[in-house]
Amino acid sequence: MKKNFVFIFAIGLMTLISACGDTQAPSEDTTGSVIPSGYVGKTNSLASSSDVLTEGKTVYEKTCSACHGLTGLGDGPASISLIPPPAILADFHKTADDELLFWRISEGKDGTSMVGWKTVLTEDQIWKVISYVRTFD
Ligand code: HEC
C-alpha cells in the first residue's frame, strides 16, 4: 500500500515537472526528432538567389555528395558501404524544418556516419547548403 502511494506520488511529481517546463524546452520536429533548444526556431534568412544557390552547390558537391549523391538521392559513391545508408535528402527536406536541417548538419547524427559540420563549414555555408538542398525534387 505504501509502495503504491510512493509510486503514484512519483508519477504526479513527474507530470508536474514536465507541465512546468520553461519556454525554451526542446521542440519536437515533424519527424519525431527532438531539436535541442539552442537550435529551436532557427530559420534560413538567405534569399534563394542564384549566388546563394551557386555557393550552396559548390559546398554540397565538395562536402555532401560523396554520400548523399549529386541530386540528393542517397546514392553517392561512398554510400554503398554505409549502414544506415545516407538520408535521401530529396525526400527528407520536404518534411524537415530549417531548424532540423541546420541542427543535423551542424551536429551530425549519433550512430551514423553523418558527422557534424560546424567545425568545417561556417553558419553561412550551412544555410547556403540548405538553400541548395531545398531545390532537390
Ligand atoms: C560520410 C557520408 C556522409 C556525408 C559526407 C554527409 N552525410 Fe548526411 N547523412 C549520412 C548518413 C549515413 C545519415 C543518416 C541516415 C539515417 O539516419 O538513416 C545522414 C543524414 C543526414 C540528414 C538527415 C538527418 C536526420 O535527421 O535523419 C541530413 C539533413 C544530412 N545528412 C545532410 C548532409 C549534408 C548537408 C552534408 C554535407 C554538408 C552531409 N549530410 C554529409 C551520411 C553522410
JSON list of C-alpha atoms and ligand atoms in Angstrom, two decimals:
[
{"chain": "A", "resi": 1, "resn": "MET", "atom": "CA", "xyz": [0.00, 0.00, 0.00]},
{"chain": "A", "resi": 2, "resn": "LYS", "atom": "CA", "xyz": [2.77, 2.38, 0.98]},
{"chain": "A", "resi": 3, "resn": "LYS", "atom": "CA", "xyz": [4.73, 1.44, -2.15]},
{"chain": "A", "resi": 4, "resn": "ASN", "atom": "CA", "xyz": [1.75, 2.24, -4.34]},
{"chain": "A", "resi": 5, "resn": "PHE", "atom": "CA", "xyz": [1.44, 5.63, -2.77]},
{"chain": "A", "resi": 6, "resn": "VAL", "atom": "CA", "xyz": [5.10, 6.44, -3.40]},
{"chain": "A", "resi": 7, "resn": "PHE", "atom": "CA", "xyz": [4.70, 5.31, -7.00]},
{"chain": "A", "resi": 8, "resn": "ILE", "atom": "CA", "xyz": [1.62, 7.46, -7.60]},
{"chain": "A", "resi": 9, "resn": "PHE", "atom": "CA", "xyz": [3.34, 10.37, -5.90]},
{"chain": "A", "resi": 10, "resn": "ALA", "atom": "CA", "xyz": [6.36, 9.99, -8.19]},
{"chain": "A", "resi": 11, "resn": "ILE", "atom": "CA", "xyz": [4.19, 9.95, -11.31]},
{"chain": "A", "resi": 12, "resn": "GLY", "atom": "CA", "xyz": [2.35, 13.03, -10.08]},
{"chain": "A", "resi": 13, "resn": "LEU", "atom": "CA", "xyz": [5.61, 14.82, -9.46]},
{"chain": "A", "resi": 14, "resn": "MET", "atom": "CA", "xyz": [6.95, 13.94, -12.91]},
{"chain": "A", "resi": 15, "resn": "THR", "atom": "CA", "xyz": [3.76, 15.22, -14.55]},
{"chain": "A", "resi": 16, "resn": "LEU", "atom": "CA", "xyz": [4.01, 18.44, -12.56]},
{"chain": "A", "resi": 17, "resn": "ILE", "atom": "CA", "xyz": [7.66, 18.96, -13.52]},
{"chain": "A", "resi": 18, "resn": "SER", "atom": "CA", "xyz": [7.04, 18.36, -17.21]},
{"chain": "A", "resi": 19, "resn": "ALA", "atom": "CA", "xyz": [4.00, 20.67, -17.15]},
{"chain": "A", "resi": 20, "resn": "CYS", "atom": "CA", "xyz": [6.14, 23.45, -15.69]},
{"chain": "A", "resi": 21, "resn": "GLY", "atom": "CA", "xyz": [8.80, 23.17, -18.43]},
{"chain": "A", "resi": 22, "resn": "ASP", "atom": "CA", "xyz": [10.28, 26.55, -19.37]},
{"chain": "A", "resi": 23, "resn": "THR", "atom": "CA", "xyz": [9.56, 28.14, -22.72]},
{"chain": "A", "resi": 24, "resn": "GLN", "atom": "CA", "xyz": [12.99, 27.18, -24.07]},
{"chain": "A", "resi": 25, "resn": "ALA", "atom": "CA", "xyz": [12.12, 23.49, -23.82]},
{"chain": "A", "resi": 26, "resn": "PRO", "atom": "CA", "xyz": [13.28, 21.44, -26.79]},
{"chain": "A", "resi": 27, "resn": "SER", "atom": "CA", "xyz": [10.67, 21.23, -29.50]},
{"chain": "A", "resi": 28, "resn": "GLU", "atom": "CA", "xyz": [9.73, 18.08, -31.31]},
{"chain": "A", "resi": 29, "resn": "ASP", "atom": "CA", "xyz": [10.08, 18.12, -35.06]},
{"chain": "A", "resi": 30, "resn": "THR", "atom": "CA", "xyz": [7.59, 16.62, -37.51]},
{"chain": "A", "resi": 31, "resn": "THR", "atom": "CA", "xyz": [9.94, 13.65, -37.96]},
{"chain": "A", "resi": 32, "resn": "GLY", "atom": "CA", "xyz": [9.89, 12.95, -34.21]},
{"chain": "A", "resi": 33, "resn": "SER", "atom": "CA", "xyz": [13.42, 14.19, -33.55]},
{"chain": "A", "resi": 34, "resn": "VAL", "atom": "CA", "xyz": [13.75, 16.42, -30.51]},
{"chain": "A", "resi": 35, "resn": "ILE", "atom": "CA", "xyz": [15.67, 19.52, -31.50]},
{"chain": "A", "resi": 36, "resn": "PRO", "atom": "CA", "xyz": [17.95, 20.94, -28.79]},
{"chain": "A", "resi": 37, "resn": "SER", "atom": "CA", "xyz": [16.82, 24.34, -27.51]},
{"chain": "A", "resi": 38, "resn": "GLY", "atom": "CA", "xyz": [19.86, 26.13, -28.99]},
{"chain": "A", "resi": 39, "resn": "TYR", "atom": "CA", "xyz": [18.58, 25.24, -32.48]},
{"chain": "A", "resi": 40, "resn": "VAL", "atom": "CA", "xyz": [14.86, 25.72, -31.94]},
{"chain": "A", "resi": 41, "resn": "GLY", "atom": "CA", "xyz": [13.41, 28.48, -34.09]},
{"chain": "A", "resi": 42, "resn": "LYS", "atom": "CA", "xyz": [16.42, 28.88, -36.42]},
{"chain": "A", "resi": 43, "resn": "THR", "atom": "CA", "xyz": [15.36, 29.75, -39.93]},
{"chain": "A", "resi": 44, "resn": "ASN", "atom": "CA", "xyz": [17.16, 30.36, -43.16]},
{"chain": "A", "resi": 45, "resn": "SER", "atom": "CA", "xyz": [17.32, 34.10, -43.68]},
{"chain": "A", "resi": 46, "resn": "LEU", "atom": "CA", "xyz": [19.10, 33.86, -47.03]},
{"chain": "A", "resi": 47, "resn": "ALA", "atom": "CA", "xyz": [17.04, 34.51, -50.10]},
{"chain": "A", "resi": 48, "resn": "SER", "atom": "CA", "xyz": [17.42, 31.74, -52.67]},
{"chain": "A", "resi": 49, "resn": "SER", "atom": "CA", "xyz": [19.30, 33.99, -55.07]},
{"chain": "A", "resi": 50, "resn": "SER", "atom": "CA", "xyz": [21.39, 32.42, -57.79]},
{"chain": "A", "resi": 51, "resn": "ASP", "atom": "CA", "xyz": [24.56, 33.42, -55.91]},
{"chain": "A", "resi": 52, "resn": "VAL", "atom": "CA", "xyz": [23.38, 31.61, -52.78]},
{"chain": "A", "resi": 53, "resn": "LEU", "atom": "CA", "xyz": [22.46, 28.51, -54.79]},
{"chain": "A", "resi": 54, "resn": "THR", "atom": "CA", "xyz": [25.74, 28.50, -56.71]},
{"chain": "A", "resi": 55, "resn": "GLU", "atom": "CA", "xyz": [27.74, 28.67, -53.49]},
{"chain": "A", "resi": 56, "resn": "GLY", "atom": "CA", "xyz": [25.49, 26.10, -51.83]},
{"chain": "A", "resi": 57, "resn": "LYS", "atom": "CA", "xyz": [26.01, 23.76, -54.77]},
{"chain": "A", "resi": 58, "resn": "THR", "atom": "CA", "xyz": [29.79, 24.13, -54.55]},
{"chain": "A", "resi": 59, "resn": "VAL", "atom": "CA", "xyz": [29.80, 23.28, -50.83]},
{"chain": "A", "resi": 60, "resn": "TYR", "atom": "CA", "xyz": [27.32, 20.44, -51.31]},
{"chain": "A", "resi": 61, "resn": "GLU", "atom": "CA", "xyz": [29.29, 18.82, -54.11]},
{"chain": "A", "resi": 62, "resn": "LYS", "atom": "CA", "xyz": [32.53, 19.06, -52.14]},
{"chain": "A", "resi": 63, "resn": "THR", "atom": "CA", "xyz": [31.18, 18.06, -48.72]},
{"chain": "A", "resi": 64, "resn": "CYS", "atom": "CA", "xyz": [27.97, 16.06, -49.03]},
{"chain": "A", "resi": 65, "resn": "SER", "atom": "CA", "xyz": [27.55, 14.48, -52.45]},
{"chain": "A", "resi": 66, "resn": "ALA", "atom": "CA", "xyz": [30.02, 11.61, -51.91]},
{"chain": "A", "resi": 67, "resn": "CYS", "atom": "CA", "xyz": [27.41, 10.12, -49.58]},
{"chain": "A", "resi": 68, "resn": "HIS", "atom": "CA", "xyz": [24.11, 11.83, -50.37]},
{"chain": "A", "resi": 69, "resn": "GLY", "atom": "CA", "xyz": [24.57, 11.84, -54.17]},
{"chain": "A", "resi": 70, "resn": "LEU", "atom": "CA", "xyz": [24.66, 14.77, -56.59]},
{"chain": "A", "resi": 71, "resn": "THR", "atom": "CA", "xyz": [20.87, 15.10, -56.64]},
{"chain": "A", "resi": 72, "resn": "GLY", "atom": "CA", "xyz": [20.19, 14.07, -53.04]},
{"chain": "A", "resi": 73, "resn": "LEU", "atom": "CA", "xyz": [19.06, 10.52, -53.78]},
{"chain": "A", "resi": 74, "resn": "GLY", "atom": "CA", "xyz": [21.45, 8.99, -51.24]},
{"chain": "A", "resi": 75, "resn": "ASP", "atom": "CA", "xyz": [23.42, 7.32, -54.00]},
{"chain": "A", "resi": 76, "resn": "GLY", "atom": "CA", "xyz": [26.88, 8.91, -53.77]},
{"chain": "A", "resi": 77, "resn": "PRO", "atom": "CA", "xyz": [29.90, 6.63, -54.38]},
{"chain": "A", "resi": 78, "resn": "ALA", "atom": "CA", "xyz": [30.60, 6.29, -50.64]},
{"chain": "A", "resi": 79, "resn": "SER", "atom": "CA", "xyz": [27.01, 5.31, -49.86]},
{"chain": "A", "resi": 80, "resn": "ILE", "atom": "CA", "xyz": [27.33, 1.61, -50.72]},
{"chain": "A", "resi": 81, "resn": "SER", "atom": "CA", "xyz": [29.31, 0.74, -47.60]},
{"chain": "A", "resi": 82, "resn": "LEU", "atom": "CA", "xyz": [27.28, 2.79, -45.10]},
{"chain": "A", "resi": 83, "resn": "ILE", "atom": "CA", "xyz": [24.87, 1.38, -42.52]},
{"chain": "A", "resi": 84, "resn": "PRO", "atom": "CA", "xyz": [22.47, 3.09, -42.20]},
{"chain": "A", "resi": 85, "resn": "PRO", "atom": "CA", "xyz": [22.69, 4.47, -45.74]},
{"chain": "A", "resi": 86, "resn": "PRO", "atom": "CA", "xyz": [22.76, 8.26, -46.20]},
{"chain": "A", "resi": 87, "resn": "ALA", "atom": "CA", "xyz": [19.40, 10.01, -45.93]},
{"chain": "A", "resi": 88, "resn": "ILE", "atom": "CA", "xyz": [17.59, 10.64, -49.22]},
{"chain": "A", "resi": 89, "resn": "LEU", "atom": "CA", "xyz": [17.75, 14.41, -48.94]},
{"chain": "A", "resi": 90, "resn": "ALA", "atom": "CA", "xyz": [15.50, 14.94, -51.96]},
{"chain": "A", "resi": 91, "resn": "ASP", "atom": "CA", "xyz": [12.65, 13.47, -49.85]},
{"chain": "A", "resi": 92, "resn": "PHE", "atom": "CA", "xyz": [13.89, 14.33, -46.37]},
{"chain": "A", "resi": 93, "resn": "HIS", "atom": "CA", "xyz": [13.95, 18.11, -46.83]},
{"chain": "A", "resi": 94, "resn": "LYS", "atom": "CA", "xyz": [10.27, 18.17, -47.79]},
{"chain": "A", "resi": 95, "resn": "THR", "atom": "CA", "xyz": [9.15, 17.26, -44.28]},
{"chain": "A", "resi": 96, "resn": "ALA", "atom": "CA", "xyz": [12.08, 18.84, -42.40]},
{"chain": "A", "resi": 97, "resn": "ASP", "atom": "CA", "xyz": [12.00, 22.36, -40.99]},
{"chain": "A", "resi": 98, "resn": "ASP", "atom": "CA", "xyz": [15.03, 24.65, -41.34]},
{"chain": "A", "resi": 99, "resn": "GLU", "atom": "CA", "xyz": [15.85, 24.17, -37.65]},
{"chain": "A", "resi": 100, "resn": "LEU", "atom": "CA", "xyz": [16.04, 20.39, -38.06]},
{"chain": "A", "resi": 101, "resn": "LEU", "atom": "CA", "xyz": [18.27, 20.59, -41.13]},
{"chain": "A", "resi": 102, "resn": "PHE", "atom": "CA", "xyz": [20.52, 23.21, -39.55]},
{"chain": "A", "resi": 103, "resn": "TRP", "atom": "CA", "xyz": [20.86, 21.20, -36.33]},
{"chain": "A", "resi": 104, "resn": "ARG", "atom": "CA", "xyz": [21.63, 17.90, -38.07]},
{"chain": "A", "resi": 105, "resn": "ILE", "atom": "CA", "xyz": [24.11, 19.37, -40.49]},
{"chain": "A", "resi": 106, "resn": "SER", "atom": "CA", "xyz": [25.82, 21.28, -37.67]},
{"chain": "A", "resi": 107, "resn": "GLU", "atom": "CA", "xyz": [25.91, 18.49, -35.09]},
{"chain": "A", "resi": 108, "resn": "GLY", "atom": "CA", "xyz": [25.61, 15.25, -37.08]},
{"chain": "A", "resi": 109, "resn": "LYS", "atom": "CA", "xyz": [23.59, 12.19, -36.12]},
{"chain": "A", "resi": 110, "resn": "ASP", "atom": "CA", "xyz": [24.74, 9.73, -33.47]},
{"chain": "A", "resi": 111, "resn": "GLY", "atom": "CA", "xyz": [25.09, 6.13, -34.54]},
{"chain": "A", "resi": 112, "resn": "THR", "atom": "CA", "xyz": [25.52, 7.03, -38.22]},
{"chain": "A", "resi": 113, "resn": "SER", "atom": "CA", "xyz": [28.41, 8.24, -40.36]},
{"chain": "A", "resi": 114, "resn": "MET", "atom": "CA", "xyz": [26.76, 11.68, -40.55]},
{"chain": "A", "resi": 115, "resn": "VAL", "atom": "CA", "xyz": [29.27, 13.82, -38.69]},
{"chain": "A", "resi": 116, "resn": "GLY", "atom": "CA", "xyz": [28.67, 17.41, -37.59]},
{"chain": "A", "resi": 117, "resn": "TRP", "atom": "CA", "xyz": [29.98, 20.04, -39.98]},
{"chain": "A", "resi": 118, "resn": "LYS", "atom": "CA", "xyz": [30.00, 23.09, -37.73]},
{"chain": "A", "resi": 119, "resn": "THR", "atom": "CA", "xyz": [33.77, 22.93, -37.29]},
{"chain": "A", "resi": 120, "resn": "VAL", "atom": "CA", "xyz": [34.32, 22.66, -41.05]},
{"chain": "A", "resi": 121, "resn": "LEU", "atom": "CA", "xyz": [31.65, 24.93, -42.50]},
{"chain": "A", "resi": 122, "resn": "THR", "atom": "CA", "xyz": [30.56, 28.40, -41.41]},
{"chain": "A", "resi": 123, "resn": "GLU", "atom": "CA", "xyz": [26.90, 29.01, -40.45]},
{"chain": "A", "resi": 124, "resn": "ASP", "atom": "CA", "xyz": [26.56, 30.93, -43.69]},
{"chain": "A", "resi": 125, "resn": "GLN", "atom": "CA", "xyz": [27.83, 27.97, -45.71]},
{"chain": "A", "resi": 126, "resn": "ILE", "atom": "CA", "xyz": [25.45, 25.60, -43.92]},
{"chain": "A", "resi": 127, "resn": "TRP", "atom": "CA", "xyz": [22.47, 27.85, -44.74]},
{"chain": "A", "resi": 128, "resn": "LYS", "atom": "CA", "xyz": [23.61, 28.02, -48.38]},
{"chain": "A", "resi": 129, "resn": "VAL", "atom": "CA", "xyz": [23.79, 24.21, -48.49]},
{"chain": "A", "resi": 130, "resn": "ILE", "atom": "CA", "xyz": [20.27, 24.09, -47.03]},
{"chain": "A", "resi": 131, "resn": "SER", "atom": "CA", "xyz": [19.05, 26.50, -49.72]},
{"chain": "A", "resi": 132, "resn": "TYR", "atom": "CA", "xyz": [20.60, 24.23, -52.33]},
{"chain": "A", "resi": 133, "resn": "VAL", "atom": "CA", "xyz": [19.17, 21.03, -50.78]},
{"chain": "A", "resi": 134, "resn": "ARG", "atom": "CA", "xyz": [15.73, 22.72, -50.89]},
{"chain": "A", "resi": 135, "resn": "THR", "atom": "CA", "xyz": [15.95, 22.69, -54.71]},
{"chain": "A", "resi": 136, "resn": "PHE", "atom": "CA", "xyz": [16.06, 18.86, -54.81]},
{"chain": "A", "resi": 137, "resn": "ASP", "atom": "CA", "xyz": [12.89, 17.21, -56.01]},
{"chain": "B", "resi": 1, "resn": "HEC", "atom": "C1", "xyz": [30.18, 10.09, -44.86]},
{"chain": "B", "resi": 1, "resn": "HEC", "atom": "C2", "xyz": [28.90, 10.19, -45.50]},
{"chain": "B", "resi": 1, "resn": "HEC", "atom": "C3", "xyz": [28.09, 11.45, -45.32]},
{"chain": "B", "resi": 1, "resn": "HEC", "atom": "C4", "xyz": [28.46, 12.76, -45.62]},
{"chain": "B", "resi": 1, "resn": "HEC", "atom": "C5", "xyz": [29.76, 13.24, -46.21]},
{"chain": "B", "resi": 1, "resn": "HEC", "atom": "C6", "xyz": [27.32, 13.58, -45.26]},
{"chain": "B", "resi": 1, "resn": "HEC", "atom": "N1", "xyz": [26.29, 12.81, -44.78]},
{"chain": "B", "resi": 1, "resn": "HEC", "atom": "FE1", "xyz": [24.46, 13.46, -44.18]},
{"chain": "B", "resi": 1, "resn": "HEC", "atom": "N2", "xyz": [23.97, 11.58, -43.59]},
{"chain": "B", "resi": 1, "resn": "HEC", "atom": "C7", "xyz": [24.76, 10.46, -43.75]},
{"chain": "B", "resi": 1, "resn": "HEC", "atom": "C8", "xyz": [24.13, 9.33, -43.07]},
{"chain": "B", "resi": 1, "resn": "HEC", "atom": "C9", "xyz": [24.67, 7.91, -43.00]},
{"chain": "B", "resi": 1, "resn": "HEC", "atom": "C10", "xyz": [22.95, 9.81, -42.50]},
{"chain": "B", "resi": 1, "resn": "HEC", "atom": "C11", "xyz": [21.96, 9.07, -41.59]},
{"chain": "B", "resi": 1, "resn": "HEC", "atom": "C12", "xyz": [20.78, 8.48, -42.30]},
{"chain": "B", "resi": 1, "resn": "HEC", "atom": "C13", "xyz": [19.81, 7.85, -41.33]},
{"chain": "B", "resi": 1, "resn": "HEC", "atom": "O1", "xyz": [19.81, 8.18, -40.15]},
{"chain": "B", "resi": 1, "resn": "HEC", "atom": "O2", "xyz": [19.05, 6.98, -41.77]},
{"chain": "B", "resi": 1, "resn": "HEC", "atom": "C14", "xyz": [22.86, 11.23, -42.88]},
{"chain": "B", "resi": 1, "resn": "HEC", "atom": "C15", "xyz": [21.80, 12.06, -42.53]},
{"chain": "B", "resi": 1, "resn": "HEC", "atom": "C16", "xyz": [21.67, 13.36, -42.97]},
{"chain": "B", "resi": 1, "resn": "HEC", "atom": "C17", "xyz": [20.49, 14.17, -42.77]},
{"chain": "B", "resi": 1, "resn": "HEC", "atom": "C18", "xyz": [19.21, 13.72, -42.09]},
{"chain": "B", "resi": 1, "resn": "HEC", "atom": "C19", "xyz": [19.36, 13.68, -40.60]},
{"chain": "B", "resi": 1, "resn": "HEC", "atom": "C20", "xyz": [18.16, 13.11, -39.88]},
{"chain": "B", "resi": 1, "resn": "HEC", "atom": "O3", "xyz": [17.60, 13.81, -39.02]},
{"chain": "B", "resi": 1, "resn": "HEC", "atom": "O4", "xyz": [17.76, 11.96, -40.15]},
{"chain": "B", "resi": 1, "resn": "HEC", "atom": "C21", "xyz": [20.74, 15.39, -43.35]},
{"chain": "B", "resi": 1, "resn": "HEC", "atom": "C22", "xyz": [19.81, 16.59, -43.39]},
{"chain": "B", "resi": 1, "resn": "HEC", "atom": "C23", "xyz": [22.07, 15.32, -43.92]},
{"chain": "B", "resi": 1, "resn": "HEC", "atom": "N3", "xyz": [22.61, 14.08, -43.66]},
{"chain": "B", "resi": 1, "resn": "HEC", "atom": "C24", "xyz": [22.67, 16.35, -44.62]},
{"chain": "B", "resi": 1, "resn": "HEC", "atom": "C25", "xyz": [24.02, 16.34, -45.02]},
{"chain": "B", "resi": 1, "resn": "HEC", "atom": "C26", "xyz": [24.70, 17.48, -45.60]},
{"chain": "B", "resi": 1, "resn": "HEC", "atom": "C27", "xyz": [24.04, 18.79, -45.98]},
{"chain": "B", "resi": 1, "resn": "HEC", "atom": "C28", "xyz": [26.00, 17.11, -45.78]},
{"chain": "B", "resi": 1, "resn": "HEC", "atom": "C29", "xyz": [27.14, 17.96, -46.28]},
{"chain": "B", "resi": 1, "resn": "HEC", "atom": "C30", "xyz": [27.41, 19.16, -45.52]},
{"chain": "B", "resi": 1, "resn": "HEC", "atom": "C31", "xyz": [26.13, 15.72, -45.35]},
{"chain": "B", "resi": 1, "resn": "HEC", "atom": "N4", "xyz": [24.90, 15.30, -44.88]},
{"chain": "B", "resi": 1, "resn": "HEC", "atom": "C32", "xyz": [27.27, 14.96, -45.42]},
{"chain": "B", "resi": 1, "resn": "HEC", "atom": "C33", "xyz": [25.98, 10.41, -44.39]},
{"chain": "B", "resi": 1, "resn": "HEC", "atom": "C34", "xyz": [26.73, 11.50, -44.79]}
]
